[in-house]
Each structure stands twice: as C-alpha cells, then as structure tokens.
JSON list of C-alpha atoms in Angstrom, two decimals:
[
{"chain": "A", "resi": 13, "resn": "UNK", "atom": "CA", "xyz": [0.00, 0.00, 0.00]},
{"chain": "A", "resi": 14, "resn": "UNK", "atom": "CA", "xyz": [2.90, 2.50, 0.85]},
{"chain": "A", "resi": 15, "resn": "UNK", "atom": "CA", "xyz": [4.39, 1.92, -2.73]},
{"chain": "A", "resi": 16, "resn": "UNK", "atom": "CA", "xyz": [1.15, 2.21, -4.47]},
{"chain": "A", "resi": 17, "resn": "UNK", "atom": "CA", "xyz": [0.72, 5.89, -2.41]},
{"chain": "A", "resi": 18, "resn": "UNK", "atom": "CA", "xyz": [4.39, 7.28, -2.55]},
{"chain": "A", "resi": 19, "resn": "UNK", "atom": "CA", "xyz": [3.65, 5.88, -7.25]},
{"chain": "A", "resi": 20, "resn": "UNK", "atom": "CA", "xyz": [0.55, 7.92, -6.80]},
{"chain": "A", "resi": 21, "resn": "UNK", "atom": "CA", "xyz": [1.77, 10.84, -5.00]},
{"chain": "A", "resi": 22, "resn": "UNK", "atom": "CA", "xyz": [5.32, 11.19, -8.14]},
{"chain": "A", "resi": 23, "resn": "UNK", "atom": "CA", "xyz": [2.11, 10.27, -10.75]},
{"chain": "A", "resi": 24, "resn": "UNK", "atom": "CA", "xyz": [0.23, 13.55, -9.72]},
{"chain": "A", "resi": 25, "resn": "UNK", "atom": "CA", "xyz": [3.52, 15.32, -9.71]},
{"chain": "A", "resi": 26, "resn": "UNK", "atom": "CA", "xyz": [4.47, 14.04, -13.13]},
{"chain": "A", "resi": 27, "resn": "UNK", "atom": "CA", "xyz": [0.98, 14.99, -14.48]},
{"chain": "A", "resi": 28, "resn": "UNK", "atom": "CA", "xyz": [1.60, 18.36, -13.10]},
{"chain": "A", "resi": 29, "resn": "UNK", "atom": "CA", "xyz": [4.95, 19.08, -14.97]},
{"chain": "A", "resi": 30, "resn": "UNK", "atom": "CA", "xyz": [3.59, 17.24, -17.79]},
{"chain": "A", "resi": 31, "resn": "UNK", "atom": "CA", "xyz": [6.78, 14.86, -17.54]},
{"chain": "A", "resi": 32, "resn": "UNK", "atom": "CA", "xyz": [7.33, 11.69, -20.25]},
{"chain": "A", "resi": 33, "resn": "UNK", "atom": "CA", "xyz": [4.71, 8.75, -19.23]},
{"chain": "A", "resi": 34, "resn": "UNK", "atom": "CA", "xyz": [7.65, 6.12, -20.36]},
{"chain": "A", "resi": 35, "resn": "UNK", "atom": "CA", "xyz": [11.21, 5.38, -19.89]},
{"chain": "A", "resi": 36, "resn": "UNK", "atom": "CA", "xyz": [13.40, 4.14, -21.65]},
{"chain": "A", "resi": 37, "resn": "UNK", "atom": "CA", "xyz": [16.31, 1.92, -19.43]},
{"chain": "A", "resi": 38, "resn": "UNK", "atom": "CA", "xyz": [19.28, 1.02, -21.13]},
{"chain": "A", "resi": 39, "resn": "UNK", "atom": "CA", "xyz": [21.00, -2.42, -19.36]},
{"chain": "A", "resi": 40, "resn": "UNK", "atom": "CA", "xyz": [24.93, -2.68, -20.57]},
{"chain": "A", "resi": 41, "resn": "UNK", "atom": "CA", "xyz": [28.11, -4.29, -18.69]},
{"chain": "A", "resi": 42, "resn": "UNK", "atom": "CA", "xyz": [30.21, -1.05, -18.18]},
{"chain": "A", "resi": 43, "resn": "UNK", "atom": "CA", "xyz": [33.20, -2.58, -15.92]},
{"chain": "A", "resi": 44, "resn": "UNK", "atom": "CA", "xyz": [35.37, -5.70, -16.73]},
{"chain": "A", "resi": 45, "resn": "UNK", "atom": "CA", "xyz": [32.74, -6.58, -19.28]},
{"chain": "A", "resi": 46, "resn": "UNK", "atom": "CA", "xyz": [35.59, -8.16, -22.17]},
{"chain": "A", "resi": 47, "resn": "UNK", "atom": "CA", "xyz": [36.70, -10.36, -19.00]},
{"chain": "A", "resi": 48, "resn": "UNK", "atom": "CA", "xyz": [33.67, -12.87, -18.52]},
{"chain": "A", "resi": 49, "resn": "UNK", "atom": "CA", "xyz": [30.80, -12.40, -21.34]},
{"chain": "A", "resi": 50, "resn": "UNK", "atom": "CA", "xyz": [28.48, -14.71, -20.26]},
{"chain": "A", "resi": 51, "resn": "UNK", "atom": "CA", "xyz": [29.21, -13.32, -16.48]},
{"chain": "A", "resi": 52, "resn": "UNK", "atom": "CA", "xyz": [28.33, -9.52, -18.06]},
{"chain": "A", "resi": 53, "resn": "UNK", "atom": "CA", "xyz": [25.15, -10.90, -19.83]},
{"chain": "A", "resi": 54, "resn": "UNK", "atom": "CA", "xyz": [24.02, -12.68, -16.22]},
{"chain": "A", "resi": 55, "resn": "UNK", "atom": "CA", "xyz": [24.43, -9.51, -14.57]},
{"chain": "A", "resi": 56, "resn": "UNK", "atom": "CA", "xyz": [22.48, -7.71, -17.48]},
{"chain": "A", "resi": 57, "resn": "UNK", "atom": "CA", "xyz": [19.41, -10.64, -16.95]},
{"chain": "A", "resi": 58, "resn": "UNK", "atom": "CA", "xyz": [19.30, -10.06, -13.31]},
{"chain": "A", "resi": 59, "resn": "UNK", "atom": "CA", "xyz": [19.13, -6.41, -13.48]},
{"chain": "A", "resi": 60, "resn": "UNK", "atom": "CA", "xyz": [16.77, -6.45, -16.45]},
{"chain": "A", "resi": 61, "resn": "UNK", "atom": "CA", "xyz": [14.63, -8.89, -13.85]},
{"chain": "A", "resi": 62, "resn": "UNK", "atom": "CA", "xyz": [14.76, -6.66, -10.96]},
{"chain": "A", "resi": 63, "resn": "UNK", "atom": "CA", "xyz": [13.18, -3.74, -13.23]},
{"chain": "A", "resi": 64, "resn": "UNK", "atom": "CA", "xyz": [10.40, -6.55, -14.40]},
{"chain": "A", "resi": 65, "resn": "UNK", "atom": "CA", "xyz": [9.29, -7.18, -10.56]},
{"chain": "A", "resi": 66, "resn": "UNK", "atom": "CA", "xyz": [9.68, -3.68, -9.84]},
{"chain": "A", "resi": 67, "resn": "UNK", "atom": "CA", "xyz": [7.24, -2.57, -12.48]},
{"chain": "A", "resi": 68, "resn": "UNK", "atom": "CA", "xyz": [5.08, -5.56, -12.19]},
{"chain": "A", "resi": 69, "resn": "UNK", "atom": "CA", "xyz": [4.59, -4.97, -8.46]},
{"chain": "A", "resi": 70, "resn": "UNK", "atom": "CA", "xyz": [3.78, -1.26, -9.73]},
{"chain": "A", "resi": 71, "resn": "UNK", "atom": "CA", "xyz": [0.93, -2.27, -12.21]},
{"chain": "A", "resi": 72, "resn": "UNK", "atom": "CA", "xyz": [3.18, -0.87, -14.76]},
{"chain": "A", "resi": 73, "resn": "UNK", "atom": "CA", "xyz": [3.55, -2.01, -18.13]},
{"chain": "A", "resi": 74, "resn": "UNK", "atom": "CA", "xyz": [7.58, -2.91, -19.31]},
{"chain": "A", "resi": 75, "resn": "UNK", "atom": "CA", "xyz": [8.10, -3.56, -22.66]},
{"chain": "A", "resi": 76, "resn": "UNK", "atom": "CA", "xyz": [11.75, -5.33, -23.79]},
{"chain": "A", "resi": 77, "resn": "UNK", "atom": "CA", "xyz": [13.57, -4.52, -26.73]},
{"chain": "A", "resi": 78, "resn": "UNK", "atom": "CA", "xyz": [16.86, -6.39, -26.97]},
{"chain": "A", "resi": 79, "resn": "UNK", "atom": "CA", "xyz": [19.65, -4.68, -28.58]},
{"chain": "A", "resi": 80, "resn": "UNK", "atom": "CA", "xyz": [21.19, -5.86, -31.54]},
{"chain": "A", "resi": 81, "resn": "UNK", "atom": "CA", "xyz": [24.31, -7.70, -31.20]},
{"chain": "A", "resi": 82, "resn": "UNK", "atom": "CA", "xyz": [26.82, -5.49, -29.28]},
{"chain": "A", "resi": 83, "resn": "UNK", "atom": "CA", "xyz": [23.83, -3.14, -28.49]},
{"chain": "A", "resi": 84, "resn": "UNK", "atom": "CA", "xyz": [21.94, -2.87, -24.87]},
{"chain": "A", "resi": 85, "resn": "UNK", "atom": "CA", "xyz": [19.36, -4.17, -24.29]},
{"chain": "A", "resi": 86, "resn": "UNK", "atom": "CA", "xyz": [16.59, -1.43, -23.15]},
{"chain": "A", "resi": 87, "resn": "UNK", "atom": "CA", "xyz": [13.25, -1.53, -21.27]},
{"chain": "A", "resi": 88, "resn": "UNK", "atom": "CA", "xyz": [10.62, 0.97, -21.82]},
{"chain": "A", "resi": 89, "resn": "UNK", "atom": "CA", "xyz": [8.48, 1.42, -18.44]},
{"chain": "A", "resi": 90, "resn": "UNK", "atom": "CA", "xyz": [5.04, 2.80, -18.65]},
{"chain": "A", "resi": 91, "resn": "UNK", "atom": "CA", "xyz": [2.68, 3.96, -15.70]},
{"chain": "A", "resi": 92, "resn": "UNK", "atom": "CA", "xyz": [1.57, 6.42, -13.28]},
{"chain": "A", "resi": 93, "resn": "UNK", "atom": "CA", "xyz": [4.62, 7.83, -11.91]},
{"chain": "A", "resi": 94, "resn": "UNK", "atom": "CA", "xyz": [7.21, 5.99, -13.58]},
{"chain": "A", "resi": 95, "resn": "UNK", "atom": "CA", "xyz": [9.10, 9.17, -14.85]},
{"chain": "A", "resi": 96, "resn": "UNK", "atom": "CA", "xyz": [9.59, 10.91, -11.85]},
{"chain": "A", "resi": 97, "resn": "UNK", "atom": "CA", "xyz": [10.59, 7.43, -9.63]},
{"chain": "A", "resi": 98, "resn": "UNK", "atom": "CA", "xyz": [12.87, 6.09, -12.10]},
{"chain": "A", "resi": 99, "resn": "UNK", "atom": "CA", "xyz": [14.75, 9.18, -12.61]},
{"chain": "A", "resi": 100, "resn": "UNK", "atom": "CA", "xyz": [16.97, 8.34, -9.60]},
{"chain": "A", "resi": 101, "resn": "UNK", "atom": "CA", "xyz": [17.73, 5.90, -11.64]},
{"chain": "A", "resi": 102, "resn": "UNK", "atom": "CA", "xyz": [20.17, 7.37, -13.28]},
{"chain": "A", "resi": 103, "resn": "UNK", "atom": "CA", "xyz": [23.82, 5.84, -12.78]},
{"chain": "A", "resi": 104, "resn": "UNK", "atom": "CA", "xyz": [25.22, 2.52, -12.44]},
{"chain": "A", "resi": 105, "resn": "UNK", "atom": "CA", "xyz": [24.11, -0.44, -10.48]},
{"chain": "A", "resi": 106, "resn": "UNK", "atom": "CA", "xyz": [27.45, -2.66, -9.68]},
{"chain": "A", "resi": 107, "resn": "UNK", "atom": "CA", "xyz": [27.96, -6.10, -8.91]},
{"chain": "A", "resi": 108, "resn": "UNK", "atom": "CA", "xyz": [30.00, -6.41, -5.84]},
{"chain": "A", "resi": 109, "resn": "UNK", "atom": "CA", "xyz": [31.91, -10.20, -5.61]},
{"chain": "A", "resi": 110, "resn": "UNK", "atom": "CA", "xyz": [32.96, -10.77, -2.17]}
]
C-alpha cells in the first residue's frame, strides 16, 4: 500500500509538470565486461529482472527490446509515476563479488 501511495503521490507530480509517461532503461556491462561475457550478460538478466518485478509490483507495463548484437538491451516502463521514480535511476548499479 505505501508503494502504491508514494507511485501515486510522483504520478500527480508528473501529471503536473507534464513529464514523459515512459522510460526508456538502457542495461549494458560497463566494468570488466571483455573479462567474462556470459558473467556480463548474467548480470544484465538479473538487473533487467529486478526492473520486471519492480514494475510488475507497480501495475506498470515494461516492454523489452533487446539490442542488436553489441547493443543494450533497453526496457521501456510505462505507468503512473514511472518518470519521476525512475529518474533516480540514473547511474550505475554494480555487482559487488565478495
């Protein structure tokens, strides 16, 4: 319930400032990425999978589009709010090994 208000609460916001209604994620191995491919593309999957339950648990629609060969892979995101939440988004998510 607190995820479905705090959506609500950056939809009106978006409305307001008249902000995109999708977004487009781009999911690409920055780091070490030439040292284990099929590590890099794991790491893409379970990022690309952590954006599916995220918008899933949002009622938002996610639409894949895999890149071509060599090319990310993106995610467009669609719903109330999704602009204004996912622009923290911004940046790099990195796999820690430990």
């Amino acid at each position: 319930m607190a995820s479905q208000l705090y959506v609500i609460e950056h939809g009106i916001e978006d409305v307001s400032s008249e902000s995109p209604v999708e977004v487009v994620l781009a999911v690409q191995p920055v780091l070490d990425a030439s040292d284990d491919p099929a590590a890099s593309a794991a790491w893409c999957e379970r990022l690309l999978d952590m954006y599916r339950r995220w918008a899933s648990r949002r009622h938002m629609q996610i639409e894949e589009r895999p890149g071509a060969r060599g090319d990310p892979s993106l995610a467009v995101i669609s719903g109330f709010g999704a602009a204004r939440v996912l622009s923290r988004e911004t940046g790099l998510h990195v796999l820690e090994y430990t």
